[in-house]
Every structure is written in structure tokens, then in C-alpha cells.
Amino acid sequence: MSDTTKKRLKFAGKLLFVCLLLGILYYSFRDSMGDMLTELANVSPQVVMSLFLTVILYHIFEGHITWLIVHKTHPEYPRWKGFCNAFYCSFYKTATLGSGSGIAGIYYLNKAGIPVPNATGMYFFQYIVHKVSMAVYSLLLFLATYGFIHASFADYQCYILLGFAGVCVIAGVLLAVATVPWMQTACNLLANRLEQKHPVWGEKLTGAGHKLALLQAESLSLLKDPLLLLRLFLCNLLKFTSWYILPWFVFSGSSATGDLPFTALQCFSMTALSQSLAGVIPTPAGIGSVEAVFVLLFRRLLPEAKALSAVVLYRFDTMLLPCAIGAFFVLGEKISSFRRKRPQQTDMIHKNAIHKISHNTILCAVAFIFHYVLFVTAMPLSIIFSAGSQESSETSLLQSF
């Protein structure tokens, strides 16, 4: 079986897995789908404008983070390219269900004149800062609203604490891999043992060891600037806030603010919880896991239809809308590259980029968007099912995940 066939089968498996997760969500909450569509139909123009505003803000901060990291060693790198790079990655994240985002980031940094080894280390460092900042921000919000969380989700508290433990472990391991020198030695020893047992993995393990060395070299260089780290952390907080504020806009736009059973800060905290805890569940691009945790939290305090409509808008704002806007950036870059007629590079990262993100990416994006739209528009069919209690649907979803 060729590598191309394997990659296509892998993508097909991920797509089927996502379909299964969305199917579980649909089945679990099928009794509230009609009311959810009514909620979506009543979305105000102000909420629609906030969707576009939060997408732009998120990518401004993400692009600025990229610029801060790259500008440290390549002062000629312009700010606007960091902004474009953020939308490139968003497009390929959705188009490839998460697997092409990193390759796209490295590829476009390389096209901007950053050598591949440096671009690889920079992107991995940015990803680690993203994960660590998300964990810290979620923990701070959790501690700031602990009384509310404890009172509202006492029966979920064990799961929440276990999830937070998993988030902290993941963030700690990523940080250690990027900064602790002996981690590279340990990983190399493990790779050697795996290569002895599975010789066919040799090339991939060697590549992974090389990337780890690049990551540590780039990380140690950037960690020498504490002011840069503070700027990166604050930019990440602003970036996440542009995401976490969206449910508050949705809920406050559909009802009087005084009628909501939580404040803006408490809403931020629950959204941050759903985003962070979902990261512990290994699903492609977090699809399915974020929706499940989000609805399980907000349905305890609001009607289920409101929680479902909010999570659909949240997913639209964090995945589909960035993908649609990013498609114009990608198309513009392709046209610009064609006009310049630059000679094609033949290094390995370029080959991987062409294979992973230039082959049928538009088709992949359309397939994903079609399925997600189908998930929403087919909801009225749920009225043919018999009504079930809220407790039974919650139990079935917990058992599924």
C-alpha cells in the first residue's frame, strides 16, 4: 500500500470518527433540536457581527504572536505576514481536521524566507506556548469562580479535577520537552529501542528526533528573553478571551442580562473549562469533545436549546468561519505565487506540505462543512423520535464519552 493511499485512508478514518461523534451528540440531544433551531433563527444582528469581530481579533492576536516569535531572530519579517499566516493555518486546520495546521504554518514561514529548521522550531514553540497559556488561563478562571463552579457542578467536580490534572500534565510534558535538555536524551533512547523492535519506523523516529533538537534549540534561544515570554502570554490571554466572550454575547443577546444565572466572568470560566477539558479527549481538531463538554456544563444552568444553539455558533466562529475567510487568503497567496513564478523548492518540508495541504484541501474543507451543515439542518427530523427525559440524554452522552 502506497503512502498516498495510507494518508487518504487515515483522513477518511478521521472523517468517519468525526461523523460518529456528531451523530452521538445529535442522538443524545435530539429532543431539543427543534427548539435549538428556533433559538438560531432568533439570533440578533449584533451577535452575527460579534462572530466576525471575534474571528478577526483572534487572528490579529495569533498573527502578532507569530510575529513576536519570528521577529526575534528575523527582524525583516513583517507583521501582516503573521496575520496572514494565522488564517492560512486556520484554513488547513479545518480542511485536514487538524493534521495540516502545523505543516501549513511551517510551510508559509518558509515561503516568507524563514529557513525550514528555524520555522519548525518556531511553530512548535508557539504551539507549546499556546497550550501552556490555555492551561494557566483556565486554571486562573477556575480559581476565580471556584465557589460558583462548586455550587453548580458539584456532581461533576471529580471529572473536572481529573480533567484539569490531565491538562496540567500535558502542558507540563510539552514544556519539559521544549526546555529540559535530558528530555531529548530520554526521547532518543526510547526512539532507539522502538527502532530496534520496528525497523520500518526508523525514518520517522529520526525525523522526530531532529525536530525535537530544533525545538529545544529555538526554545532555549527564546526563553532568554523574559519580556518576550510575558508578551506572548498576554497576547494568548487576549486571544483566548476573544473566543471565550462569544457565548456571553450569544446568551445576553437572546435574553436580558439580569435573567442569566451567571455573570460574564463565570461564563468565561465555563467556556474556558469546556475548551481546556476537551483537549484531554483525543478527537480530530477537538471536534465532538468541545461540543460535549460545553453542552454538559451550560445545560445545567440554561435550557438545553440555548446551550445547543450557543455551541453551534461557537463552533461556527472557531472553525468554519476562520476556514471560509482563510480560503480567500490561501487563494490570494496561490495567485500571487503563480504570478511571481518562483521556482519550486524540493526540500522535504515542501514535499510534505504539497502532499498534505495542496492535494484536495478544498474538497476536504467542503466535505467537513457539508457534514456540519447537515448536522444542523437535519435537526428537524428529530421530531419523529419519541421524547426522552433530560436525565436520560445526559446519561447516554456521558456513557458515550
GROMACS .gro file of C-alpha atoms in nm:
model
  401
    1MET     CA    1   0.000   0.000   0.000
    2SER     CA    2   0.145   0.337  -0.104
    3ASP     CA    3   0.195   0.629   0.135
    4THR     CA    4  -0.066   0.830  -0.055
    5THR     CA    5  -0.328   0.560  -0.003
    6LYS     CA    6  -0.239   0.531   0.365
    7LYS     CA    7  -0.279   0.906   0.415
    8ARG     CA    8  -0.614   0.905   0.236
    9LEU     CA    9  -0.737   0.614   0.447
   10LYS     CA   10  -0.616   0.793   0.761
   11PHE     CA   11  -0.808   1.106   0.667
   12ALA     CA   12  -1.117   0.900   0.581
   13GLY     CA   13  -1.094   0.730   0.921
   14LYS     CA   14  -1.075   1.068   1.096
   15LEU     CA   15  -1.373   1.195   0.898
   16LEU     CA   16  -1.579   0.888   0.987
   17PHE     CA   17  -1.478   0.927   1.353
   18VAL     CA   18  -1.595   1.289   1.349
   19CYS     CA   19  -1.924   1.182   1.189
   20LEU     CA   20  -1.969   0.926   1.466
   21LEU     CA   21  -1.907   1.185   1.738
   22LEU     CA   22  -2.151   1.432   1.585
   23GLY     CA   23  -2.401   1.151   1.544
   24ILE     CA   24  -2.372   1.069   1.916
   25LEU     CA   25  -2.431   1.435   2.002
   26TYR     CA   26  -2.731   1.452   1.771
   27TYR     CA   27  -2.883   1.135   1.916
   28SER     CA   28  -2.821   1.245   2.275
   29PHE     CA   29  -2.988   1.585   2.231
   30ARG     CA   30  -3.239   1.503   1.958
   31ASP     CA   31  -3.539   1.609   2.168
   32SER     CA   32  -3.421   1.972   2.184
   33MET     CA   33  -3.322   2.019   1.821
   34GLY     CA   34  -3.644   2.192   1.715
   35ASP     CA   35  -3.615   2.447   1.996
   36MET     CA   36  -3.248   2.492   1.912
   37LEU     CA   37  -3.333   2.588   1.553
   38THR     CA   38  -3.581   2.840   1.687
   39GLU     CA   39  -3.305   2.990   1.901
   40LEU     CA   40  -3.071   3.010   1.600
   41ALA     CA   41  -3.341   3.175   1.390
   42ASN     CA   42  -3.373   3.450   1.653
   43VAL     CA   43  -3.004   3.537   1.664
   44SER     CA   44  -2.969   3.915   1.658
   45PRO     CA   45  -2.760   4.108   1.403
   46GLN     CA   46  -2.537   4.222   1.689
   47VAL     CA   47  -2.446   3.860   1.765
   48VAL     CA   48  -2.373   3.796   1.397
   49MET     CA   49  -2.142   4.098   1.390
   50SER     CA   50  -1.971   3.974   1.706
   51LEU     CA   51  -1.892   3.646   1.526
   52PHE     CA   52  -1.690   3.829   1.262
   53LEU     CA   53  -1.534   4.065   1.517
   54THR     CA   54  -1.410   3.786   1.743
   55VAL     CA   55  -1.265   3.593   1.447
   56ILE     CA   56  -1.069   3.898   1.333
   57LEU     CA   57  -0.950   3.975   1.687
   58TYR     CA   58  -0.840   3.615   1.745
   59HIS     CA   59  -0.631   3.610   1.429
   60ILE     CA   60  -0.485   3.955   1.494
   61PHE     CA   61  -0.350   3.828   1.828
   62GLU     CA   62  -0.244   3.494   1.678
   63GLY     CA   63  -0.063   3.675   1.397
   64HIS     CA   64   0.104   3.908   1.646
   65ILE     CA   65   0.226   3.607   1.845
   66THR     CA   66   0.378   3.460   1.529
   67TRP     CA   67   0.541   3.795   1.451
   68LEU     CA   68   0.685   3.829   1.804
   69ILE     CA   69   0.849   3.486   1.781
   70VAL     CA   70   0.982   3.525   1.427
   71HIS     CA   71   1.088   3.889   1.466
   72LYS     CA   72   1.322   3.791   1.747
   73THR     CA   73   1.568   3.632   1.502
   74HIS     CA   74   1.435   3.765   1.168
   75PRO     CA   75   1.360   4.138   1.207
   76GLU     CA   76   1.266   4.168   0.839
   77TYR     CA   77   0.952   3.957   0.891
   78PRO     CA   78   0.651   4.196   0.858
   79ARG     CA   79   0.350   4.198   1.092
   80TRP     CA   80   0.095   4.148   0.816
   81LYS     CA   81   0.251   3.817   0.718
   82GLY     CA   82   0.194   3.691   1.072
   83PHE     CA   83  -0.174   3.785   1.036
   84CYS     CA   84  -0.197   3.604   0.701
   85ASN     CA   85  -0.017   3.302   0.845
   86ALA     CA   86  -0.280   3.275   1.119
   87PHE     CA   87  -0.558   3.248   0.859
   88TYR     CA   88  -0.356   3.003   0.647
   89CYS     CA   89  -0.328   2.771   0.947
   90SER     CA   90  -0.697   2.809   1.033
   91PHE     CA   91  -0.798   2.708   0.682
   92TYR     CA   92  -0.581   2.397   0.676
   93LYS     CA   93  -0.674   2.305   1.034
   94THR     CA   94  -1.036   2.266   0.927
   95ALA     CA   95  -0.961   2.131   0.579
   96THR     CA   96  -0.743   1.849   0.716
   97LEU     CA   97  -0.925   1.805   1.051
   98GLY     CA   98  -0.626   1.932   1.246
   99SER     CA   99  -0.337   1.739   1.088
  100GLY     CA  100  -0.231   2.003   0.834
  101SER     CA  101  -0.218   2.311   1.056
  102GLY     CA  102   0.142   2.262   1.170
  103ILE     CA  103   0.270   2.177   0.824
  104ALA     CA  104   0.092   2.483   0.683
  105GLY     CA  105   0.244   2.710   0.948
  106ILE     CA  106   0.596   2.585   0.877
  107TYR     CA  107   0.542   2.595   0.501
  108TYR     CA  108   0.427   2.957   0.492
  109LEU     CA  109   0.700   3.070   0.731
  110ASN     CA  110   0.946   2.907   0.493
  111LYS     CA  111   0.787   3.086   0.196
  112ALA     CA  112   0.840   3.414   0.386
  113GLY     CA  113   1.213   3.345   0.391
  114ILE     CA  114   1.250   3.163   0.724
  115PRO     CA  115   1.474   2.854   0.693
  116VAL     CA  116   1.287   2.528   0.748
  117PRO     CA  117   1.478   2.427   1.066
  118ASN     CA  118   1.406   2.765   1.227
  119ALA     CA  119   1.043   2.765   1.110
  120THR     CA  120   0.992   2.417   1.258
  121GLY     CA  121   1.128   2.516   1.598
  122MET     CA  122   0.932   2.843   1.598
  123TYR     CA  123   0.599   2.680   1.519
  124PHE     CA  124   0.641   2.406   1.779
  125PHE     CA  125   0.741   2.666   2.038
  126GLN     CA  126   0.430   2.873   1.951
  127TYR     CA  127   0.212   2.563   1.990
  128ILE     CA  128   0.359   2.486   2.332
  129VAL     CA  129   0.311   2.845   2.450
  130HIS     CA  130  -0.050   2.821   2.326
  131LYS     CA  131  -0.116   2.504   2.527
  132VAL     CA  132   0.056   2.625   2.843
  133SER     CA  133  -0.117   2.963   2.831
  134MET     CA  134  -0.455   2.796   2.783
  135ALA     CA  135  -0.396   2.572   3.084
  136VAL     CA  136  -0.286   2.864   3.303
  137TYR     CA  137  -0.572   3.089   3.191
  138SER     CA  138  -0.830   2.816   3.252
  139LEU     CA  139  -0.684   2.744   3.594
  140LEU     CA  140  -0.693   3.113   3.689
  141LEU     CA  141  -1.057   3.145   3.579
  142PHE     CA  142  -1.144   2.822   3.762
  143LEU     CA  143  -0.991   2.951   4.087
  144ALA     CA  144  -1.156   3.293   4.046
  145THR     CA  145  -1.500   3.132   4.014
  146TYR     CA  146  -1.445   2.822   4.226
  147GLY     CA  147  -1.742   2.892   4.455
  148PHE     CA  148  -1.978   2.915   4.157
  149ILE     CA  149  -1.829   2.606   3.988
  150HIS     CA  150  -1.851   2.404   4.309
  151ALA     CA  151  -2.212   2.506   4.373
  152SER     CA  152  -2.328   2.450   4.014
  153PHE     CA  153  -2.133   2.135   3.922
  154ALA     CA  154  -2.076   1.951   4.248
  155ASP     CA  155  -2.150   1.613   4.088
  156TYR     CA  156  -1.908   1.691   3.802
  157GLN     CA  157  -1.631   1.817   4.027
  158CYS     CA  158  -1.439   1.490   4.028
  159TYR     CA  159  -1.439   1.480   3.647
  160ILE     CA  160  -1.340   1.847   3.628
  161LEU     CA  161  -1.046   1.799   3.866
  162LEU     CA  162  -0.932   1.488   3.678
  163GLY     CA  163  -0.957   1.680   3.354
  164PHE     CA  164  -0.755   1.967   3.495
  165ALA     CA  165  -0.492   1.721   3.615
  166GLY     CA  166  -0.471   1.585   3.260
  167VAL     CA  167  -0.444   1.936   3.115
  168CYS     CA  168  -0.163   2.026   3.357
  169VAL     CA  169   0.023   1.701   3.282
  170ILE     CA  170   0.002   1.762   2.907
  171ALA     CA  171   0.117   2.124   2.944
  172GLY     CA  172   0.398   2.018   3.180
  173VAL     CA  173   0.522   1.745   2.946
  174LEU     CA  174   0.520   1.981   2.648
  175LEU     CA  175   0.708   2.245   2.845
  176ALA     CA  176   0.962   1.989   2.967
  177VAL     CA  177   1.019   1.853   2.617
  178ALA     CA  178   1.085   2.206   2.492
  179THR     CA  179   1.315   2.321   2.771
  180VAL     CA  180   1.475   2.029   2.963
  181PRO     CA  181   1.792   1.903   2.789
  182TRP     CA  182   1.778   1.548   2.929
  183MET     CA  183   1.431   1.502   2.777
  184GLN     CA  184   1.594   1.488   2.435
  185THR     CA  185   1.833   1.217   2.555
  186ALA     CA  186   1.545   1.017   2.703
  187CYS     CA  187   1.342   1.052   2.384
  188ASN     CA  188   1.641   0.941   2.175
  189LEU     CA  189   1.688   0.631   2.391
  190LEU     CA  190   1.321   0.547   2.359
  191ALA     CA  191   1.339   0.602   1.982
  192ASN     CA  192   1.637   0.367   1.954
  193ARG     CA  193   1.451   0.090   2.138
  194LEU     CA  194   1.145   0.137   1.920
  195GLU     CA  195   1.357   0.132   1.607
  196GLN     CA  196   1.513  -0.199   1.713
  197LYS     CA  197   1.168  -0.354   1.753
  198HIS     CA  198   1.017  -0.182   1.449
  199PRO     CA  199   1.286  -0.105   1.189
  200VAL     CA  200   1.028   0.041   0.948
  201TRP     CA  201   0.978   0.328   1.192
  202GLY     CA  202   1.342   0.431   1.164
  203GLU     CA  203   1.295   0.723   0.925
  204LYS     CA  204   1.003   0.870   1.117
  205LEU     CA  205   1.179   0.835   1.453
  206THR     CA  206   1.492   1.001   1.313
  207GLY     CA  207   1.280   1.286   1.181
  208ALA     CA  208   1.107   1.325   1.517
  209GLY     CA  209   1.443   1.337   1.697
  210HIS     CA  210   1.565   1.604   1.457
  211LYS     CA  211   1.252   1.814   1.516
  212LEU     CA  212   1.293   1.779   1.891
  213ALA     CA  213   1.650   1.909   1.867
  214LEU     CA  214   1.530   2.206   1.660
  215LEU     CA  215   1.254   2.276   1.912
  216GLN     CA  216   1.490   2.279   2.208
  217ALA     CA  217   1.742   2.498   2.027
  218GLU     CA  218   1.474   2.751   1.933
  219SER     CA  219   1.309   2.736   2.278
  220LEU     CA  220   1.633   2.796   2.467
  221SER     CA  221   1.700   3.096   2.246
  222LEU     CA  222   1.355   3.247   2.306
  223LEU     CA  223   1.348   3.167   2.678
  224LYS     CA  224   1.641   3.402   2.732
  225ASP     CA  225   1.402   3.695   2.682
  226PRO     CA  226   1.157   3.712   2.978
  227LEU     CA  227   0.985   4.019   2.835
  228LEU     CA  228   0.909   3.827   2.516
  229LEU     CA  229   0.757   3.542   2.718
  230LEU     CA  230   0.537   3.788   2.908
  231ARG     CA  231   0.419   3.943   2.582
  232LEU     CA  232   0.342   3.601   2.437
  233PHE     CA  233   0.145   3.502   2.747
  234LEU     CA  234  -0.059   3.825   2.750
  235CYS     CA  235  -0.131   3.800   2.377
  236ASN     CA  236  -0.252   3.445   2.428
  237LEU     CA  237  -0.483   3.561   2.708
  238LEU     CA  238  -0.632   3.826   2.480
  239LYS     CA  239  -0.660   3.569   2.201
  240PHE     CA  240  -0.848   3.321   2.420
  241THR     CA  241  -1.071   3.596   2.557
  242SER     CA  242  -1.188   3.674   2.204
  243TRP     CA  243  -1.310   3.312   2.194
  244TYR     CA  244  -1.448   3.284   2.545
  245ILE     CA  245  -1.651   3.604   2.522
  246LEU     CA  246  -1.865   3.474   2.235
  247PRO     CA  247  -2.108   3.257   2.443
  248TRP     CA  248  -2.173   3.558   2.666
  249PHE     CA  249  -2.265   3.763   2.358
  250VAL     CA  250  -2.499   3.484   2.244
  251PHE     CA  251  -2.672   3.435   2.580
  252SER     CA  252  -2.701   3.805   2.664
  253GLY     CA  253  -2.827   3.878   2.312
  254SER     CA  254  -3.111   3.626   2.338
  255SER     CA  255  -3.232   3.728   2.685
  256ALA     CA  256  -3.199   4.004   2.940
  257THR     CA  257  -2.861   4.001   3.112
  258GLY     CA  258  -3.029   4.004   3.452
  259ASP     CA  259  -3.213   3.683   3.370
  260LEU     CA  260  -2.894   3.482   3.321
  261PRO     CA  261  -2.788   3.262   3.615
  262PHE     CA  262  -2.422   3.360   3.578
  263THR     CA  263  -2.203   3.664   3.530
  264ALA     CA  264  -1.974   3.737   3.236
  265LEU     CA  265  -1.670   3.611   3.432
  266GLN     CA  266  -1.849   3.288   3.524
  267CYS     CA  267  -1.948   3.240   3.159
  268PHE     CA  268  -1.582   3.290   3.059
  269SER     CA  269  -1.482   3.030   3.315
  270MET     CA  270  -1.726   2.767   3.189
  271THR     CA  271  -1.624   2.826   2.827
  272ALA     CA  272  -1.256   2.801   2.921
  273LEU     CA  273  -1.334   2.479   3.110
  274SER     CA  274  -1.505   2.326   2.807
  275GLN     CA  275  -1.218   2.423   2.576
  276SER     CA  276  -0.945   2.302   2.812
  277LEU     CA  277  -1.106   1.981   2.933
  278ALA     CA  278  -1.197   1.884   2.577
  279GLY     CA  279  -0.825   1.891   2.497
  280VAL     CA  280  -0.782   1.582   2.714
  281ILE     CA  281  -1.015   1.387   2.483
  282PRO     CA  282  -0.818   1.288   2.170
  283THR     CA  283  -1.052   1.382   1.884
  284PRO     CA  284  -0.955   1.537   1.547
  285ALA     CA  285  -0.925   1.915   1.597
  286GLY     CA  286  -1.132   1.879   1.917
  287ILE     CA  287  -1.449   1.816   1.714
  288GLY     CA  288  -1.715   1.649   1.925
  289SER     CA  289  -1.531   1.677   2.256
  290VAL     CA  290  -1.569   2.055   2.284
  291GLU     CA  291  -1.939   2.032   2.195
  292ALA     CA  292  -1.998   1.758   2.452
  293VAL     CA  293  -1.828   1.934   2.743
  294PHE     CA  294  -1.975   2.273   2.652
  295VAL     CA  295  -2.334   2.145   2.644
  296LEU     CA  296  -2.293   1.933   2.958
  297LEU     CA  297  -2.183   2.242   3.152
  298PHE     CA  298  -2.423   2.506   3.021
  299ARG     CA  299  -2.734   2.285   3.014
  300ARG     CA  300  -2.720   2.265   3.393
  301LEU     CA  301  -2.797   2.638   3.411
  302LEU     CA  302  -2.985   2.715   3.090
  303PRO     CA  303  -3.246   2.545   2.870
  304GLU     CA  304  -3.087   2.278   2.657
  305ALA     CA  305  -3.189   2.453   2.335
  306LYS     CA  306  -2.995   2.767   2.433
  307ALA     CA  307  -2.685   2.563   2.514
  308LEU     CA  308  -2.706   2.378   2.181
  309SER     CA  309  -2.754   2.697   1.977
  310ALA     CA  310  -2.460   2.858   2.157
  311VAL     CA  311  -2.226   2.565   2.089
  312VAL     CA  312  -2.322   2.561   1.719
  313LEU     CA  313  -2.242   2.934   1.692
  314TYR     CA  314  -1.925   2.884   1.894
  315ARG     CA  315  -1.806   2.608   1.660
  316PHE     CA  316  -1.902   2.813   1.356
  317ASP     CA  317  -1.698   3.103   1.493
  318THR     CA  318  -1.392   2.900   1.590
  319MET     CA  319  -1.369   2.661   1.292
  320LEU     CA  320  -1.595   2.719   0.993
  321LEU     CA  321  -1.583   3.099   0.965
  322PRO     CA  322  -1.200   3.113   1.000
  323CYS     CA  323  -1.177   2.838   0.738
  324ALA     CA  324  -1.400   3.033   0.498
  325ILE     CA  325  -1.204   3.358   0.547
  326GLY     CA  326  -0.874   3.171   0.533
  327ALA     CA  327  -0.973   3.022   0.196
  328PHE     CA  328  -0.952   3.373   0.044
  329PHE     CA  329  -0.605   3.422   0.196
  330VAL     CA  330  -0.489   3.088   0.058
  331LEU     CA  331  -0.638   3.161  -0.284
  332GLY     CA  332  -0.475   3.505  -0.291
  333GLU     CA  333  -0.139   3.356  -0.196
  334LYS     CA  334  -0.169   3.089  -0.466
  335ILE     CA  335  -0.248   3.352  -0.730
  336SER     CA  336   0.040   3.570  -0.611
  337SER     CA  337   0.280   3.275  -0.618
  338PHE     CA  338   0.168   3.182  -0.970
  339ARG     CA  339   0.229   3.534  -1.095
  340ARG     CA  340   0.572   3.553  -0.942
  341LYS     CA  341   0.655   3.212  -1.092
  342ARG     CA  342   0.909   3.137  -0.825
  343PRO     CA  343   1.097   2.810  -0.873
  344GLN     CA  344   0.956   2.531  -0.661
  345GLN     CA  345   1.169   2.418  -0.370
  346THR     CA  346   1.236   2.048  -0.337
  347ASP     CA  347   1.323   2.008   0.029
  348MET     CA  348   1.135   1.755   0.241
  349ILE     CA  349   0.913   2.004   0.419
  350HIS     CA  350   0.791   2.141   0.087
  351LYS     CA  351   0.713   1.793  -0.040
  352ASN     CA  352   0.520   1.715   0.277
  353ALA     CA  353   0.336   2.045   0.253
  354ILE     CA  354   0.237   1.984  -0.108
  355HIS     CA  355   0.122   1.633  -0.021
  356LYS     CA  356  -0.067   1.718   0.297
  357ILE     CA  357  -0.227   2.053   0.217
  358SER     CA  358  -0.218   2.119  -0.155
  359HIS     CA  359  -0.384   1.791  -0.257
  360ASN     CA  360  -0.762   1.803  -0.240
  361THR     CA  361  -0.771   2.051   0.050
  362ILE     CA  362  -1.069   2.236  -0.093
  363LEU     CA  363  -1.257   1.907  -0.125
  364CYS     CA  364  -1.173   1.818   0.236
  365ALA     CA  365  -1.298   2.155   0.359
  366VAL     CA  366  -1.622   2.127   0.161
  367ALA     CA  367  -1.678   1.774   0.293
  368PHE     CA  368  -1.635   1.884   0.652
  369ILE     CA  369  -1.852   2.195   0.615
  370PHE     CA  370  -2.120   1.993   0.437
  371HIS     CA  371  -2.133   1.743   0.720
  372TYR     CA  372  -2.151   2.012   0.987
  373VAL     CA  373  -2.425   2.199   0.800
  374LEU     CA  374  -2.609   1.869   0.756
  375PHE     CA  375  -2.581   1.814   1.131
  376VAL     CA  376  -2.762   2.144   1.187
  377THR     CA  377  -3.017   2.143   0.904
  378ALA     CA  378  -3.126   1.783   0.959
  379MET     CA  379  -3.223   1.854   1.316
  380PRO     CA  380  -3.598   1.897   1.249
  381LEU     CA  381  -3.610   1.526   1.168
  382SER     CA  382  -3.568   1.467   1.540
  383ILE     CA  383  -3.941   1.526   1.598
  384ILE     CA  384  -4.013   1.177   1.465
  385PHE     CA  385  -3.832   1.029   1.764
  386SER     CA  386  -4.005   0.974   2.091
  387ALA     CA  387  -3.935   1.232   2.359
  388GLY     CA  388  -3.685   1.139   2.627
  389SER     CA  389  -3.601   1.297   2.958
  390GLN     CA  390  -3.307   1.530   3.011
  391GLU     CA  391  -3.153   1.287   3.255
  392SER     CA  392  -3.155   1.000   3.008
  393SER     CA  393  -2.987   1.205   2.734
  394GLU     CA  394  -2.722   1.330   2.975
  395THR     CA  395  -2.653   0.977   3.094
  396SER     CA  396  -2.625   0.844   2.739
  397LEU     CA  397  -2.377   1.116   2.644
  398LEU     CA  398  -2.162   1.054   2.949
  399GLN     CA  399  -2.157   0.683   2.873
  400SER     CA  400  -2.065   0.751   2.510
  401PHE     CA  401  -1.763   0.958   2.607
   0.00000   0.00000   0.00000
